[in-house]
Coordinates of C-alpha atoms and ligand atoms in Angstrom, one line a residue:
Chain A
X1 CA 48.4 75.5 -66.1
X2 CA 48.5 76.8 -69.6
X3 CA 51.4 74.7 -70.6
X4 CA 49.1 71.7 -69.7
X5 CA 46.7 72.8 -72.6
X6 CA 50.1 72.9 -75.0
X7 CA 50.8 68.9 -74.8
X8 CA 48.9 66.7 -77.0
X9 CA 47.1 63.9 -75.8
X10 CA 49.4 61.6 -77.8
X11 CA 52.3 62.8 -75.8
X12 CA 50.4 62.8 -72.8
X13 CA 49.5 58.8 -73.4
X14 CA 53.1 58.4 -74.0
X15 CA 54.3 60.4 -70.7
X16 CA 51.8 58.1 -69.0
X17 CA 53.0 54.6 -70.7
X18 CA 50.3 53.8 -72.6
X19 CA 51.6 51.8 -75.6
X20 CA 50.7 52.9 -79.3
X21 CA 49.2 49.9 -79.5
X22 CA 46.8 49.8 -76.6
X23 CA 46.1 53.4 -77.7
X24 CA 45.1 51.9 -81.4
X25 CA 42.8 49.5 -79.7
X26 CA 41.3 52.2 -77.5
X27 CA 40.3 54.2 -81.2
X28 CA 38.9 51.1 -82.6
X29 CA 36.4 50.9 -79.7
X30 CA 35.7 54.4 -79.9
X31 CA 34.9 54.4 -83.8
X32 CA 32.9 51.0 -83.4
X33 CA 31.0 52.8 -80.3
X34 CA 30.6 55.9 -82.3
X35 CA 29.0 53.9 -85.2
X36 CA 32.0 55.4 -87.5
X37 CA 33.3 53.1 -90.6
X38 CA 36.3 51.0 -89.4
X39 CA 38.1 52.9 -92.5
X40 CA 38.1 55.9 -90.0
X41 CA 40.2 54.5 -87.1
X42 CA 43.5 55.7 -88.4
X43 CA 42.4 58.9 -89.0
X44 CA 40.8 59.0 -85.5
X45 CA 43.6 57.9 -83.7
X46 CA 46.1 60.1 -85.8
X47 CA 43.9 63.4 -84.8
X48 CA 42.9 62.3 -81.6
X49 CA 46.9 61.6 -80.8
X50 CA 47.5 65.2 -82.0
X51 CA 44.5 66.8 -80.0
X52 CA 45.5 69.3 -77.7
X53 CA 44.9 68.3 -74.1
X54 CA 41.5 70.3 -73.8
X55 CA 40.4 72.2 -71.0
X56 CA 37.2 71.5 -69.0
X57 CA 35.3 73.2 -66.8
X58 CA 32.7 70.6 -65.1
X59 CA 29.7 72.6 -63.5
X60 CA 27.3 70.7 -61.1
X61 CA 24.4 72.1 -60.2
X62 CA 21.1 70.9 -58.8
X63 CA 22.3 67.3 -59.2
X64 CA 23.1 64.2 -56.7
X65 CA 26.7 63.9 -57.9
X66 CA 25.6 60.0 -59.5
X67 CA 27.2 61.3 -63.6
X68 CA 30.4 62.2 -61.2
X69 CA 30.0 58.6 -59.9
X70 CA 29.0 56.5 -63.0
X71 CA 32.0 58.3 -64.8
X72 CA 34.6 57.8 -62.0
X73 CA 33.7 54.2 -60.9
X74 CA 34.4 52.8 -64.6
X75 CA 36.9 50.5 -64.5
X76 CA 40.5 50.7 -65.4
X77 CA 42.1 50.8 -67.3
X78 CA 39.5 51.7 -70.2
X79 CA 38.8 54.6 -72.8
X80 CA 37.1 56.7 -70.0
X81 CA 40.3 56.7 -68.2
X82 CA 42.3 56.9 -71.2
X83 CA 40.2 60.1 -72.0
X84 CA 39.6 61.8 -69.0
X85 CA 42.9 61.8 -67.7
X86 CA 44.0 63.3 -71.0
X87 CA 41.3 66.2 -69.8
X88 CA 42.8 69.2 -68.1
X89 CA 39.6 69.3 -65.8
X90 CA 40.1 73.1 -64.6
X91 CA 37.1 73.0 -62.2
X92 CA 34.8 70.3 -60.5
X93 CA 33.2 70.8 -57.0
X94 CA 33.5 67.5 -55.9
X95 CA 36.9 66.0 -57.4
X96 CA 39.2 69.6 -57.3
X97 CA 41.3 69.9 -53.9
X98 CA 40.8 73.8 -54.2
X99 CA 37.8 75.3 -52.4
X100 CA 36.1 78.3 -51.8
X101 CA 37.5 81.3 -53.1
X102 CA 40.3 79.4 -54.4
X103 CA 38.0 77.2 -56.4
X104 CA 36.0 80.2 -58.4
X105 CA 39.2 81.5 -59.0
X106 CA 40.1 78.5 -60.8
X107 CA 37.3 78.5 -63.1
X108 CA 37.5 82.5 -63.8
X109 CA 41.1 81.9 -64.5
X110 CA 40.5 78.4 -67.1
X111 CA 37.7 80.5 -69.0
X112 CA 40.2 83.6 -69.2
X113 CA 43.3 81.1 -70.3
X114 CA 41.3 79.3 -72.9
X115 CA 38.6 81.6 -74.7
X116 CA 36.7 80.0 -77.1
X117 CA 38.6 76.2 -76.6
X118 CA 37.4 74.9 -73.7
X119 CA 34.9 72.4 -72.9
X120 CA 31.8 72.8 -70.5
X121 CA 30.5 69.6 -69.4
X122 CA 27.2 70.4 -66.9
X123 CA 25.4 68.4 -64.7
X124 CA 22.5 69.2 -63.0
X125 CA 19.3 71.2 -63.9
X126 CA 19.4 75.1 -63.1
X127 CA 16.8 77.6 -61.8
X128 CA 15.6 79.0 -64.6
X129 CA 15.9 83.1 -64.9
X130 CA 12.5 83.5 -63.5
X131 CA 13.0 81.7 -60.3
X132 CA 14.1 82.5 -57.2
X133 CA 18.1 81.9 -57.6
X134 CA 18.5 81.5 -54.0
X135 CA 17.6 77.7 -54.4
X136 CA 20.8 76.8 -55.8
X137 CA 24.0 78.9 -55.7
X138 CA 27.8 78.6 -55.4
X139 CA 29.9 81.4 -53.6
X140 CA 26.9 83.3 -53.6
X141 CA 26.1 83.5 -57.3
X142 CA 23.2 81.9 -58.8
X143 CA 23.4 78.9 -61.1
X144 CA 22.0 80.5 -63.6
X145 CA 24.3 83.3 -63.8
X146 CA 27.3 81.0 -63.4
X147 CA 26.2 78.8 -66.2
X148 CA 25.7 82.1 -68.6
X149 CA 29.1 83.1 -67.6
X150 CA 30.6 80.1 -68.0
X151 CA 29.4 79.0 -71.3
X152 CA 29.9 82.7 -72.8
X153 CA 33.5 81.9 -74.2
X154 CA 33.3 77.8 -74.3
X155 CA 33.6 75.7 -77.5
X156 CA 31.1 73.4 -76.7
X157 CA 28.7 72.9 -74.1
X158 CA 28.1 69.0 -72.9
X159 CA 24.9 68.7 -70.5
X160 CA 25.7 64.9 -68.8
X161 CA 22.7 63.4 -67.3
X162 CA 19.0 63.6 -67.5
X163 CA 18.9 66.5 -64.8
X164 CA 20.8 68.9 -67.2
X165 CA 19.5 67.4 -70.4
X166 CA 15.9 67.3 -69.6
X167 CA 15.4 68.8 -66.2
X168 CA 15.3 65.3 -64.7
X169 CA 14.4 64.7 -60.8
X170 CA 14.4 68.6 -59.7
X171 CA 12.3 69.6 -62.7
X172 CA 9.3 66.7 -61.8
X173 CA 6.1 67.7 -60.9
X174 CA 6.0 70.4 -59.1
X175 CA 8.9 71.7 -59.8
X176 CA 9.6 73.9 -56.9
X177 CA 12.9 75.4 -57.6
X178 CA 11.9 75.9 -61.4
X179 CA 14.4 73.8 -62.4
X180 CA 15.4 73.7 -66.5
X181 CA 17.0 71.8 -68.8
X182 CA 20.7 73.4 -70.2
X183 CA 19.3 73.5 -73.7
X184 CA 16.3 75.5 -72.7
X185 CA 19.0 78.1 -71.2
X186 CA 21.9 78.0 -73.3
X187 CA 20.9 78.6 -77.2
X188 CA 23.6 79.8 -78.9
X189 CA 26.3 77.3 -78.5
X190 CA 27.0 73.9 -79.8
X191 CA 25.3 71.4 -77.2
X192 CA 25.0 68.0 -76.9
X193 CA 23.0 66.5 -74.0
X194 CA 24.3 62.8 -72.8
X195 CA 20.8 61.7 -70.4
X196 CA 20.4 58.8 -68.5
X197 CA 20.3 58.7 -64.7
X198 CA 23.4 57.8 -64.8
X199 CA 24.5 58.3 -68.1
X200 CA 26.3 55.4 -69.4
X201 CA 30.3 56.6 -68.5
X202 CA 31.4 55.5 -72.5
X203 CA 28.6 57.4 -74.1
X204 CA 30.6 60.6 -72.2
X205 CA 33.7 59.6 -73.2
X206 CA 32.8 58.7 -76.4
X207 CA 31.6 62.0 -77.2
X208 CA 34.4 63.7 -75.8
X209 CA 37.0 61.6 -77.9
X210 CA 34.9 62.3 -80.9
X211 CA 34.8 66.2 -80.8
X212 CA 38.6 66.0 -79.9
X213 CA 39.2 64.3 -83.1
X214 CA 37.3 65.5 -85.4
X215 CA 36.6 68.7 -83.8
X216 CA 32.9 68.8 -84.3
X217 CA 30.3 67.0 -82.0
X218 CA 29.0 63.4 -83.5
X219 CA 25.2 63.5 -85.1
X220 CA 22.5 63.9 -82.7
X221 CA 18.6 63.2 -82.5
X222 CA 16.1 65.8 -81.8
X223 CA 16.9 65.8 -78.1
X224 CA 20.5 66.4 -79.2
X225 CA 21.6 63.3 -77.9
X226 CA 24.2 61.2 -79.7
X227 CA 22.7 58.9 -82.2
X228 CA 25.3 56.5 -81.8
X229 CA 24.3 55.9 -78.2
X230 CA 20.8 56.8 -78.1
X231 CA 20.0 56.2 -82.0
X232 CA 17.7 52.8 -80.9
X233 CA 15.5 52.2 -78.2
X234 CA 15.9 49.6 -75.4
X235 CA 13.0 47.3 -76.6
X236 CA 14.3 47.1 -79.9
X237 CA 17.8 45.6 -78.9
X238 CA 16.3 44.0 -76.1
X239 CA 17.2 40.4 -75.6
X240 CA 14.0 39.5 -74.1
X241 CA 12.1 41.2 -77.0
X242 CA 11.0 37.6 -78.3
X243 CA 8.9 36.9 -75.1
X244 CA 7.3 40.4 -75.8
X245 CA 6.4 39.5 -79.5
X246 CA 5.1 35.7 -78.6
X247 CA 3.0 37.6 -75.5
X248 CA 5.3 36.1 -72.6
X249 CA 5.5 38.1 -69.4
X250 CA 6.8 38.2 -66.1
X251 CA 3.8 39.4 -63.4
X252 CA 5.8 39.5 -60.5
X253 CA 9.6 39.5 -59.7
X254 CA 9.4 35.9 -58.4
X255 CA 7.3 34.5 -60.7
X256 CA 7.5 31.4 -63.2
X257 CA 7.5 33.9 -66.0
X258 CA 10.8 36.0 -64.4
X259 CA 12.6 32.9 -63.5
X260 CA 12.4 32.1 -67.1
X261 CA 13.4 35.4 -68.1
X262 CA 10.2 36.7 -69.8
X263 CA 9.6 40.1 -71.0
X264 CA 9.2 42.6 -68.2
X265 CA 6.6 44.8 -69.9
X266 CA 3.8 44.0 -67.5
X267 CA 6.0 44.6 -64.6
X268 CA 6.1 48.5 -65.9
X269 CA 9.3 48.1 -68.2
X270 CA 9.6 51.3 -70.4
X271 CA 11.7 50.2 -72.7
X272 CA 9.6 50.7 -75.8
X273 CA 9.9 54.3 -75.1
X274 CA 13.1 54.9 -74.0
X275 CA 16.6 55.2 -76.2
X276 CA 19.7 54.0 -74.3
X277 CA 22.6 52.3 -75.1
X278 CA 22.0 50.2 -72.2
X279 CA 20.9 46.8 -74.0
X280 CA 23.8 46.8 -76.2
X281 CA 26.7 48.3 -74.3
X282 CA 25.6 47.0 -70.7
X283 CA 26.7 48.5 -67.6
X284 CA 29.7 47.8 -65.4
X285 CA 32.1 47.3 -67.9
X286 CA 30.0 45.0 -69.9
X287 CA 29.0 43.0 -66.9
X288 CA 25.0 43.1 -67.0
X289 CA 22.2 45.8 -67.5
X290 CA 18.9 46.5 -65.4
X291 CA 16.5 44.4 -67.9
X292 CA 19.4 41.1 -67.7
X293 CA 19.2 41.6 -63.9
X294 CA 15.3 41.2 -63.6
X295 CA 14.3 44.5 -63.3
X296 CA 12.1 46.6 -65.9
X297 CA 13.8 49.9 -67.6
X298 CA 12.6 53.2 -65.7
X299 CA 13.2 55.2 -68.7
X300 CA 15.8 57.2 -67.3
X301 CA 17.1 58.4 -70.6
X302 CA 14.0 60.5 -71.6
X303 CA 12.5 63.7 -71.0
X304 CA 10.1 63.8 -67.7
X305 CA 10.6 60.6 -67.0
X306 CA 9.7 60.9 -63.0
X307 CA 6.4 62.1 -64.3
X308 CA 5.6 59.4 -67.3
X309 CA 3.6 57.1 -65.0
X310 CA 4.6 54.9 -62.1
X311 CA 8.0 52.8 -62.6
X312 CA 6.0 49.7 -61.8
X313 CA 3.0 50.6 -63.9
X314 CA 2.9 49.1 -67.7
X315 CA 3.6 51.9 -70.3
X316 CA 0.3 52.1 -72.0
X317 CA -1.6 52.1 -68.8
X318 CA -3.1 55.5 -68.6
X319 CA -1.5 58.1 -66.4
X320 CA -4.7 59.2 -64.1
X321 CA -7.5 57.2 -65.6
X322 CA -8.8 53.8 -63.2
X323 CA -12.1 52.1 -63.8
X324 CA -13.9 54.5 -61.3
X325 CA -13.8 57.1 -64.0
X326 CA -15.7 55.0 -66.3
X327 CA -18.0 53.5 -63.9
X328 CA -18.7 57.2 -63.1
X329 CA -18.8 58.5 -66.4
X330 CA -21.3 55.7 -67.4
X331 CA -23.4 55.9 -64.5
X332 CA -23.9 59.7 -65.0
X333 CA -24.6 58.6 -68.9
X334 CA -27.2 55.9 -68.1
X335 CA -29.2 58.6 -65.6
X336 CA -28.9 61.2 -68.6
X337 CA -30.0 58.5 -71.2
X338 CA -32.8 57.3 -69.0
X339 CA -34.0 61.1 -69.0
X340 CA -33.5 61.5 -72.7
X341 CA -35.6 58.4 -73.3
X342 CA -38.4 59.1 -71.3
X343 CA -38.3 62.2 -73.2
X344 CA -38.8 61.0 -76.5
X345 CA -41.0 58.2 -75.4
X346 CA -43.6 60.7 -74.5
X347 CA -43.0 62.7 -77.4
X348 CA -43.8 59.8 -79.5
X349 CA -46.9 58.8 -77.6
X350 CA -48.3 62.5 -77.7
X351 CA -47.6 62.4 -81.4
X352 CA -49.3 59.2 -81.4
X353 CA -52.6 60.5 -79.8
X354 CA -52.6 64.2 -81.4
X355 CA -51.3 63.8 -85.0
X356 CA -54.4 63.8 -87.2
X357 CA -54.0 60.3 -89.5
X358 CA -53.0 60.6 -93.0
X359 CA -55.4 59.1 -95.8
X360 CA -53.7 57.9 -99.2
X361 CA -55.5 60.2 -101.1
X362 CA -54.0 63.2 -99.0
X363 CA -50.8 61.2 -99.7
X364 CA -51.0 60.5 -103.6
X365 CA -52.0 64.3 -103.9
X366 CA -48.7 65.4 -102.1
X367 CA -46.6 63.8 -104.9
Chain Z
X1 CA 12.1 70.3 -76.5
X2 CA 10.1 68.7 -73.7
X3 CA 7.1 69.5 -75.5
X4 CA 7.0 66.1 -77.5
X5 CA 6.6 64.4 -73.7
X6 CA 4.8 67.0 -72.2
X7 CA 2.1 66.3 -75.3
X8 CA 2.7 62.4 -74.5
X9 CA 1.8 62.7 -70.5
X10 CA -1.3 65.0 -72.0
X11 CA -2.8 62.5 -74.2
X12 CA -2.3 59.7 -71.4
X13 CA -3.7 61.6 -68.7
X14 CA -6.0 64.7 -69.2
X15 CA -7.2 63.8 -72.4
X16 CA -7.5 60.5 -72.1
X17 CA -10.0 60.8 -68.8
X18 CA -12.0 63.7 -71.1
X19 CA -12.1 61.1 -73.8
X20 CA -13.3 57.8 -72.2
X21 CA -15.6 60.1 -70.4
X22 CA -17.4 61.9 -73.2
X23 CA -17.6 57.9 -74.6
X24 CA -18.5 56.0 -71.7
X25 CA -21.1 58.8 -71.0
X26 CA -22.4 59.0 -74.5
X27 CA -22.8 55.5 -75.3
X28 CA -24.8 55.2 -71.9
X29 CA -27.2 58.1 -72.9
X30 CA -27.3 56.6 -76.8
X31 CA -27.7 53.0 -75.6
X32 CA -30.5 53.7 -72.6
X33 CA -32.3 55.9 -74.9
X34 CA -32.8 53.2 -77.6
X35 CA -33.9 50.7 -75.1
X36 CA -36.1 53.2 -73.2
X37 CA -38.0 54.6 -76.6
X38 CA -38.6 50.8 -77.3
X39 CA -40.9 49.9 -80.4
X40 CA -45.0 50.2 -80.7
X41 CA -46.5 47.3 -78.7
X42 CA -47.1 44.6 -81.3
X43 CA -50.7 43.2 -79.8
X44 CA -50.5 40.2 -82.6
X45 CA -49.9 37.0 -81.5
X46 CA -46.6 35.8 -82.2
X47 CA -45.8 32.9 -84.1
X48 CA -42.2 31.9 -82.9
X49 CA -40.8 33.2 -79.8
X50 CA -38.6 36.5 -80.8
X51 CA -35.2 35.6 -79.0
X52 CA -34.9 33.1 -81.8
X53 CA -35.4 35.4 -84.6
X54 CA -33.2 38.0 -82.9
X55 CA -30.3 35.3 -82.3
X56 CA -30.4 34.1 -85.6
X57 CA -30.4 37.8 -87.2
X58 CA -27.3 38.6 -85.3
X59 CA -25.2 35.9 -87.0
X60 CA -27.0 36.1 -90.3
X61 CA -26.6 39.9 -90.7
X62 CA -23.4 39.4 -89.5
X63 CA -22.1 36.9 -91.9
X64 CA -22.3 38.0 -95.6
X65 CA -25.3 36.5 -97.3
X66 CA -24.0 34.7 -101.2
X67 CA -26.7 37.5 -102.5
X68 CA -24.7 40.2 -101.1
X69 CA -21.3 38.7 -101.9
X70 CA -22.2 38.0 -105.8
X71 CA -23.7 41.6 -105.9
X72 CA -20.9 43.2 -104.3
X73 CA -17.7 41.0 -103.7
X74 CA -15.4 44.1 -103.2
X75 CA -17.3 45.9 -100.4
X76 CA -18.1 42.6 -98.2
X77 CA -14.3 41.3 -98.9
X78 CA -12.5 44.8 -98.1
X79 CA -15.0 45.4 -95.1
X80 CA -14.7 42.3 -93.6
X81 CA -11.0 42.4 -93.8
X82 CA -10.2 46.1 -92.6
X83 CA -13.0 45.6 -89.6
X84 CA -11.4 42.2 -88.5
X85 CA -8.1 43.6 -88.8
X86 CA -9.1 46.7 -87.0
X87 CA -10.4 44.6 -84.1
X88 CA -7.8 42.3 -83.9
X89 CA -5.5 45.0 -83.3
X90 CA -7.9 47.1 -81.2
X91 CA -8.1 44.3 -78.5
X92 CA -5.2 42.1 -78.9
X93 CA -2.2 44.3 -79.2
X94 CA -0.1 43.9 -75.9
X95 CA -0.1 47.3 -75.1
X96 CA -3.7 47.6 -75.8
X97 CA -4.5 44.9 -73.3
X98 CA -2.6 46.4 -71.0
X99 CA -4.3 49.5 -71.6
X100 CA -7.7 47.6 -71.0
X101 CA -6.9 46.0 -67.8
X102 CA -5.6 49.6 -66.7
X103 CA -9.0 50.9 -67.5
X104 CA -11.5 48.2 -66.8
X105 CA -9.3 45.8 -64.1
X106 CA -9.2 42.8 -66.2
X107 CA -7.9 41.6 -69.7
X108 CA -7.0 38.9 -71.9
X109 CA -3.8 37.4 -73.0
X110 CA -2.7 38.9 -76.3
X111 CA -1.7 37.9 -79.7
X112 CA 1.8 37.9 -80.5
X113 CA 3.2 41.2 -82.2
X114 CA 4.1 39.7 -85.6
X115 CA 0.6 38.7 -86.2
X116 CA -0.9 42.2 -85.0
X117 CA 1.8 43.8 -87.2
X118 CA 0.5 42.4 -90.2
X119 CA -2.7 42.5 -89.5
X120 CA -2.4 46.7 -89.3
X121 CA -0.7 46.5 -92.4
X122 CA -3.6 44.7 -94.1
X123 CA -6.3 47.1 -92.3
X124 CA -4.3 50.1 -93.7
X125 CA -4.6 49.0 -97.1
X126 CA -8.1 47.8 -96.5
X127 CA -9.0 51.1 -95.4
X128 CA -7.1 52.8 -98.6
X129 CA -9.0 50.5 -101.3
X130 CA -12.1 51.4 -99.5
X131 CA -11.9 54.7 -99.9
X132 CA -10.3 54.4 -103.5
X133 CA -13.7 52.5 -104.2
X134 CA -16.0 55.3 -102.3
X135 CA -14.6 57.9 -104.4
X136 CA -14.6 56.3 -107.6
X137 CA -17.8 54.3 -107.5
X138 CA -20.6 56.5 -108.8
X139 CA -23.2 55.1 -106.5
X140 CA -21.4 55.2 -103.5
X141 CA -19.8 58.5 -104.0
X142 CA -23.2 60.1 -104.5
X143 CA -24.6 58.5 -101.2
X144 CA -21.2 59.5 -99.1
X145 CA -21.7 62.4 -96.9
X146 CA -19.1 65.1 -94.9
X147 CA -19.2 62.7 -91.7
X148 CA -18.1 59.4 -93.7
X149 CA -15.1 61.0 -95.1
X150 CA -14.3 62.0 -91.4
X151 CA -15.0 58.5 -90.0
X152 CA -12.5 57.2 -92.8
X153 CA -10.3 59.7 -91.7
X154 CA -10.1 59.6 -87.8
X155 CA -10.0 55.6 -88.2
X156 CA -7.3 55.5 -90.6
X157 CA -5.3 58.0 -88.5
X158 CA -5.8 56.0 -85.5
X159 CA -4.1 52.7 -87.3
X160 CA -1.8 54.6 -89.5
X161 CA -0.1 56.6 -86.2
X162 CA -0.5 53.1 -84.3
X163 CA 1.8 51.4 -87.4
X164 CA 4.1 54.6 -87.7
X165 CA 4.9 54.4 -83.6
X166 CA 5.0 50.7 -83.6
X167 CA 7.6 51.1 -86.3
X168 CA 9.2 54.1 -84.9
X169 CA 9.0 56.1 -88.1
X170 CA 8.0 59.2 -86.6
X171 CA 10.8 61.2 -84.2
X172 CA 10.9 61.9 -81.8
X173 CA 8.9 58.9 -80.4
X174 CA 7.0 60.6 -78.0
X175 CA 5.4 62.5 -80.7
X176 CA 4.4 59.4 -82.2
X177 CA 2.9 57.7 -79.6
X178 CA 0.9 60.9 -78.6
X179 CA -0.2 61.3 -82.2
X180 CA -1.6 58.1 -82.3
X181 CA -3.5 58.1 -78.4
X182 CA -4.8 61.1 -79.5
X183 CA -6.5 60.0 -82.9
X184 CA -7.8 57.1 -80.6
X185 CA -9.2 60.0 -78.5
X186 CA -10.7 61.5 -81.2
X187 CA -12.0 58.3 -82.3
X188 CA -13.4 57.5 -78.8
X189 CA -15.6 61.0 -78.7
X190 CA -17.1 60.2 -82.2
X191 CA -18.5 57.1 -81.1
X192 CA -21.2 58.2 -79.4
X193 CA -21.8 61.4 -81.7
X194 CA -21.6 60.0 -85.2
X195 CA -22.4 57.0 -87.3
X196 CA -19.7 55.2 -85.4
X197 CA -21.8 54.4 -83.2
X198 CA -22.8 51.1 -85.2
X199 CA -20.2 49.7 -82.9
X200 CA -22.8 49.2 -80.3
X201 CA -26.0 49.8 -82.5
X202 CA -25.4 47.5 -85.2
X203 CA -25.8 44.3 -83.1
X204 CA -29.0 46.1 -81.2
X205 CA -30.3 46.7 -84.7
X206 CA -29.9 43.5 -85.7
X207 CA -31.2 42.1 -83.0
X208 CA -34.6 44.2 -83.1
X209 CA -34.8 43.1 -86.6
X210 CA -34.8 39.5 -86.1
X211 CA -36.8 39.6 -83.2
X212 CA -39.8 41.5 -85.3
X213 CA -39.4 39.4 -88.3
X214 CA -39.2 36.1 -85.7
X215 CA -42.2 36.7 -84.0
X216 CA -44.1 36.8 -87.5
X217 CA -42.6 33.3 -88.4
X218 CA -40.3 34.5 -91.2
X219 CA -36.7 34.7 -91.8
X220 CA -35.0 38.2 -91.4
Ligands
LIG401 S1 12.1 43.4 -70.9 FE1 11.2 45.5 -71.5 S2 12.7 46.3 -73.6 FE2 12.9 44.3 -73.0 S3 11.4 43.2 -74.7 FE3 10.7 43.6 -72.5 S4 9.0 45.5 -72.4 FE4 11.1 45.6 -74.0
LIG402 S1 17.6 50.4 -68.4 FE1 16.6 52.3 -68.6 S2 16.4 53.0 -66.7 FE2 17.7 51.3 -66.6 S3 19.8 53.2 -67.2 FE3 19.0 52.1 -68.9 S4 17.9 53.9 -69.9 FE4 18.0 53.9 -67.6

């Protein structure tokens, strides 16, 4: 295993039969994806070729394997394959051949041999330190212990998918397992989140490529998401936006508006509050993306998207309030107003009867 | 880090229920109280039906008369500008229309967003101009109370945070949107408690005045 980490990425690609020309093409694509200036392509290519093949430990906790699916189903041959084949994946539940004791031993060995050098990719959320650890264990160890033990000597931590980034489905109300996002548990390591349910594969490989080439993470937003992929909202890059601006909406999945490709806001599109690259990079190798396929964006790359209102209700619709609440409050108000009004009226009538009349002389005397 | 989203969900959930509850209850109390209190009985023979005068005043007191305009053109223009801008944005911005549909169960078509955007910007400018005038005009300044400035600040915050959210000038976005919704909720709560109640009393008052003069057969 150690000798694997000694060969450089460039050497490895040559061995795999990747030509210099196609490598450069990949580098150009990656730099543009990462929103780096084109002048950086040669630098990027050179440093990427020289990068040591990094050791990666992939930890899967409370997750559905959708993120791994997203990554491994990307179409060959592309940047994702290139980068991922070049990684030395030392430990990944689903993908590794070893199991049981041998698998855990591989993880510990990878930590020991690559201290301070290896990348940790986490998918899935983790029951926090104060939750019942039994909700999710591997080989008898709690997710939390494994996470802390593994990131301790890591160079960077990449939280892949909305569960690792924000808690995701396991952390949705009422969060029975006490699931926590990685950023709340890992505080002292360079951390990047790549949320999405699942995330766009290119966002994962793009971040890895950037790290390999420059030795640091790309620019991040407040949620530690790489700005290159999460810097703009779905809504601002959506090709249906002109219909939104004109107020033309589909109101059903098969009505006239839907057929004409009008905006899906009224069908519950969360594009306006969602930052992700779907609208520009699309899915399945640039084939299409949910809104193009006629389905509203679910807001999968934002915190708490499972709890942020029904998927098919417009973003601005209140979470719990309906006409009845308002009618109820109004009815109580009318009753209270009637009482207050009656009292005031009575006071006025009593005053009319009992207040002594004032003469002009008295008023003038007061001045 | 989930805090901004938790804040947004709070403003869209429990806080909205509370604010709209207080608004509906407060407005109902105020209205019913005013209507029940009524006015002293007028025994004089009416010269003309009350409703004609009332209806006329509704219009005439809403439109600026030439005299007022000549005396205070700034107040009339700026006042109109931002009131209309505010109402347009409030009632015809896509998300607002959907919100109204969600709360009332019915709504109306929205206006194109660029139009709403311009009218938001004009409203902001109008509000700033109104404040500057209030602060520099000696008489206005003398007449202004703390409540006036509070109301200005709340209305301004509602419009400003809306504008900032729409243009995504505050990050993270859920924080911007949450601030906008919270400002609107403070506005709603203040409606029945402050002079903002003119939102619904203005027209009642105009009607009363008009009707009062109308039955005497004179112009209001
Ligand atoms: S379909 Fe969604 S993302 Fe696209 S314009 Fe409409 S609301 Fe925005
Ligand atoms: S369109 Fe929205 S819900 Fe769908 S994958 Fe993209 S960000 Fe997630």
